[in-house]
Tab-separated table of N, CA and C in Angstrom:
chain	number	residue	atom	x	y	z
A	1	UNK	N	251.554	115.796	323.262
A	1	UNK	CA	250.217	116.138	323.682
A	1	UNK	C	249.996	117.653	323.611
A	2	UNK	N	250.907	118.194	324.250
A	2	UNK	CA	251.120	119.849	323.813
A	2	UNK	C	251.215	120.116	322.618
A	3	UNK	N	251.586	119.778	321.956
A	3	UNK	CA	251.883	120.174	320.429
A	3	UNK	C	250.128	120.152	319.443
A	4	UNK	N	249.465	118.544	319.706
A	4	UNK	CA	248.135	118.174	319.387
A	4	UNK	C	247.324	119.519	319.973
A	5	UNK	N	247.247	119.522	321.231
A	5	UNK	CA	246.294	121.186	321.863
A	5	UNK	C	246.247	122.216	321.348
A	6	UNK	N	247.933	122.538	321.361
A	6	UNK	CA	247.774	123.685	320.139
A	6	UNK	C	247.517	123.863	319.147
A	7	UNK	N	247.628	122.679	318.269
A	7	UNK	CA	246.860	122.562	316.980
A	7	UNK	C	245.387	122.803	316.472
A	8	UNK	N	245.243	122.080	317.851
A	8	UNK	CA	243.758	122.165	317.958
A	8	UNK	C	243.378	123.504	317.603
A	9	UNK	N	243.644	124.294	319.024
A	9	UNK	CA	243.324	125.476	319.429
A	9	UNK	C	243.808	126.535	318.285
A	10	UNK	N	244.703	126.383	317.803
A	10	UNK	CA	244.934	127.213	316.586
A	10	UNK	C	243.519	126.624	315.116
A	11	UNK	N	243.162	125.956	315.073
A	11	UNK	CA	242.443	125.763	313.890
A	11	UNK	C	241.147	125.994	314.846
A	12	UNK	N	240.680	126.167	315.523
A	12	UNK	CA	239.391	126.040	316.111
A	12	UNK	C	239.348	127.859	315.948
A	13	UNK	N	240.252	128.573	316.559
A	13	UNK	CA	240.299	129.894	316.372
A	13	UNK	C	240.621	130.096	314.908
A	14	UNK	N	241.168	129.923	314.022
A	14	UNK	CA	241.306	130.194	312.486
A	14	UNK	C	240.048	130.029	312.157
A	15	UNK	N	239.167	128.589	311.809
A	15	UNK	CA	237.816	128.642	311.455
A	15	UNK	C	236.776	129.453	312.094
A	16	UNK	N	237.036	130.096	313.273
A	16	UNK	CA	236.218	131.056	313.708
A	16	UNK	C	236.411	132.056	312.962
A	17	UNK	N	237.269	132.538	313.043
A	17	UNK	CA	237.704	133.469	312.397
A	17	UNK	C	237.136	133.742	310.857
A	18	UNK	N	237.643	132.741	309.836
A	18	UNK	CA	237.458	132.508	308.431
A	18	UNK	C	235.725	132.364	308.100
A	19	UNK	N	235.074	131.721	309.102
A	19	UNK	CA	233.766	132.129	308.991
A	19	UNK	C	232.942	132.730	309.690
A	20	UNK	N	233.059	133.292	310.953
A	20	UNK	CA	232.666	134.478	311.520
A	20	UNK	C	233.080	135.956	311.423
A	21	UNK	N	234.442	136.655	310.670
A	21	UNK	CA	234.866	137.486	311.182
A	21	UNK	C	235.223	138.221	310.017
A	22	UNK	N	235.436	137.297	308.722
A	22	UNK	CA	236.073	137.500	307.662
A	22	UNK	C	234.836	137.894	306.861
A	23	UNK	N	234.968	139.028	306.093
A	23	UNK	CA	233.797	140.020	305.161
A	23	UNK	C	234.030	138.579	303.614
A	24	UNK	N	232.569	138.556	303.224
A	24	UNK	CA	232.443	138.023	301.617
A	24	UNK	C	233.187	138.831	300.953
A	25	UNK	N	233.668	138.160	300.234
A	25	UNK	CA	234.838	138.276	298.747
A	25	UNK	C	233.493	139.151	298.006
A	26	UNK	N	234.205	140.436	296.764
A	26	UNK	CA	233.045	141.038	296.364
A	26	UNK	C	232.561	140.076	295.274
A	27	UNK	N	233.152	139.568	294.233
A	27	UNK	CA	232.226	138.960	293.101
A	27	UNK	C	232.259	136.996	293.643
A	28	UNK	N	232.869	137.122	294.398
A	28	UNK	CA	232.808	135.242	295.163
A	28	UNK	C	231.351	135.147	295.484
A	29	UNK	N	231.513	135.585	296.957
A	29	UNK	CA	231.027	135.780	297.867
A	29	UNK	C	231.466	135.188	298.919
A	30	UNK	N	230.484	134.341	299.462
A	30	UNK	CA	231.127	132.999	300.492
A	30	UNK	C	232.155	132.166	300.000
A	31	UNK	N	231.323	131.759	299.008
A	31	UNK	CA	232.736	130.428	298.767
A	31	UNK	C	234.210	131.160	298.347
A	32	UNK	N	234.421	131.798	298.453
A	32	UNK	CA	235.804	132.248	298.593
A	32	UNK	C	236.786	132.176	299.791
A	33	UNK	N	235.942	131.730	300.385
A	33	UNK	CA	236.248	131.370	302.372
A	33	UNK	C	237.483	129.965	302.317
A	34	UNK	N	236.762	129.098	301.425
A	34	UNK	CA	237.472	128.046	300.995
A	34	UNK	C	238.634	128.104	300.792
A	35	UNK	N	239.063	129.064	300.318
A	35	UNK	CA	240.438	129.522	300.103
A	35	UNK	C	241.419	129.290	301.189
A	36	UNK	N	240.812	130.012	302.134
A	36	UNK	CA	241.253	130.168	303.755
A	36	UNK	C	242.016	129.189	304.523
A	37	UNK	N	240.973	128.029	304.264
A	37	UNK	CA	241.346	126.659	304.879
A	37	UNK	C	242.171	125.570	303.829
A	38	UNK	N	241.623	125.118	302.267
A	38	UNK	CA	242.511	124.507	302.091
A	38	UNK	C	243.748	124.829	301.083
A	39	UNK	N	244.172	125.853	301.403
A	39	UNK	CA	245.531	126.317	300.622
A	39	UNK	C	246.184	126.178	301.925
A	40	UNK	N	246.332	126.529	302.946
A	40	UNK	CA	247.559	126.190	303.981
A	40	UNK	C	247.531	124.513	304.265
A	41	UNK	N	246.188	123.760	303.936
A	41	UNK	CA	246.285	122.410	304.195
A	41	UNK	C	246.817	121.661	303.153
A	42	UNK	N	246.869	122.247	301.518
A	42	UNK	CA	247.778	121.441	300.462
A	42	UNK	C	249.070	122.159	300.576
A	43	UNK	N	249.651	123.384	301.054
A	43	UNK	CA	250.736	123.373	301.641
A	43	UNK	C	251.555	123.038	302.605
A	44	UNK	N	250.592	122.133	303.529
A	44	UNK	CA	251.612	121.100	304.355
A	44	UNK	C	251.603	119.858	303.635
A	45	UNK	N	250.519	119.657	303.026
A	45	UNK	CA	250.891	118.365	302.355
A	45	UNK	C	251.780	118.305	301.233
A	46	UNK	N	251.931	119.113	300.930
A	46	UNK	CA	253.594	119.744	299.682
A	46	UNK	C	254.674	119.464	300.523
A	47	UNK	N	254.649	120.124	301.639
A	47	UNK	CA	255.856	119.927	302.633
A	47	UNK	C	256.572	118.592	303.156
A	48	UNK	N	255.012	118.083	303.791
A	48	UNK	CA	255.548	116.508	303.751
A	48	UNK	C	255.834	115.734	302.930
A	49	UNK	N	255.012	116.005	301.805
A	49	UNK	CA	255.625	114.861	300.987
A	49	UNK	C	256.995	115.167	300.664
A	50	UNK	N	257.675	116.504	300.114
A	50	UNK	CA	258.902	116.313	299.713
A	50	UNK	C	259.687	116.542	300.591
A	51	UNK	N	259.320	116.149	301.638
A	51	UNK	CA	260.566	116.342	302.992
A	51	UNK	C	261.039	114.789	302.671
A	52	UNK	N	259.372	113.872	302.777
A	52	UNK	CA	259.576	112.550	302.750
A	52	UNK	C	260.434	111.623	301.277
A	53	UNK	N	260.265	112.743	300.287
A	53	UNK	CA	260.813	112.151	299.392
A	53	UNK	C	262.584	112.529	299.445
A	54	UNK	N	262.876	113.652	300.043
A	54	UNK	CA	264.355	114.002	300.582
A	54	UNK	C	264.998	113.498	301.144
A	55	UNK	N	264.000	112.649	302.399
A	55	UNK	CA	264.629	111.515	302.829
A	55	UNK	C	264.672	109.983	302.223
A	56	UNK	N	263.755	110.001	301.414
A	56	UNK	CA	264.162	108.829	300.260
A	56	UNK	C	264.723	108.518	299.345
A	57	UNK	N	265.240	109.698	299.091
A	57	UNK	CA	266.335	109.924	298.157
A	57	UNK	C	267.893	109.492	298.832
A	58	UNK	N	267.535	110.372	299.775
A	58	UNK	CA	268.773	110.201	301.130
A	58	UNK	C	269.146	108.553	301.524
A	59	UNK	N	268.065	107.959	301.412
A	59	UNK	CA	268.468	106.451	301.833
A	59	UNK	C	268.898	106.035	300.464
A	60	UNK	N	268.489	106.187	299.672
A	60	UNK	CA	268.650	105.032	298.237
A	60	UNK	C	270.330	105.309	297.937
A	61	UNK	N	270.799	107.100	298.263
A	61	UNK	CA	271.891	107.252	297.778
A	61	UNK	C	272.762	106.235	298.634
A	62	UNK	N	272.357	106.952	299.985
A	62	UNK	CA	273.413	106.583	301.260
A	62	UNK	C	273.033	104.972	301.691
A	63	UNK	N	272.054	104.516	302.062
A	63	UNK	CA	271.828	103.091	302.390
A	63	UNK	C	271.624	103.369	303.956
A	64	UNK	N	271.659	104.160	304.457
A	64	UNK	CA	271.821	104.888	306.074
A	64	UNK	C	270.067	104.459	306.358
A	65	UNK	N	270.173	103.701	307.403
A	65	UNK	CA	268.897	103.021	307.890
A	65	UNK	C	267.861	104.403	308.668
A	66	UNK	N	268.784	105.566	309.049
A	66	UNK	CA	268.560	106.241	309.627
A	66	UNK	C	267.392	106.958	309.077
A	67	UNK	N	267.719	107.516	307.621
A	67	UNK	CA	267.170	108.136	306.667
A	67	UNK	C	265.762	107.878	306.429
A	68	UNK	N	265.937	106.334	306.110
A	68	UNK	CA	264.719	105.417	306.336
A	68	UNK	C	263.674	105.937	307.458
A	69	UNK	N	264.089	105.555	308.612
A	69	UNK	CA	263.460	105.401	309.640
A	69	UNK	C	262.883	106.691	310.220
A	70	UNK	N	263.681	108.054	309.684
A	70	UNK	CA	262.947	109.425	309.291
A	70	UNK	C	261.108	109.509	308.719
């Protein structure tokens, strides 16, 4: 539940930030803001997936239910 709050509270302050605080890009303008938000969000999804595929690899070698259940 702690972990969810802070999440929260960290992206609620980032998007403030990214669109209140942050100056237009010179030849963008706005939409360069975009940047902001989903490049750290396809870099967790990079993360998970090949964490998840590390551990699927991990089971197929080993057979370890554990790996799996990761």
């Amino acid at each position: 539940m702690a972990l969810a709050g802070t999440a929260g509270l960290l992206i609620t302050w980032n998007l403030y930030r990214i669109f209140m605080q942050v100056p237009d890009e010179a030849s963008q303008g706005a939409i360069f803001r975009i940047f902001y938000f989903h490049f750290p969000s396809v870099m967790s999804a990079f993360i998970g997936f090949y964490v998840a595929m590390g551990f699927g690899i991990a089971y197929l070698i080993t057979k370890n239910l554990r790996y799996d259940a990761l």
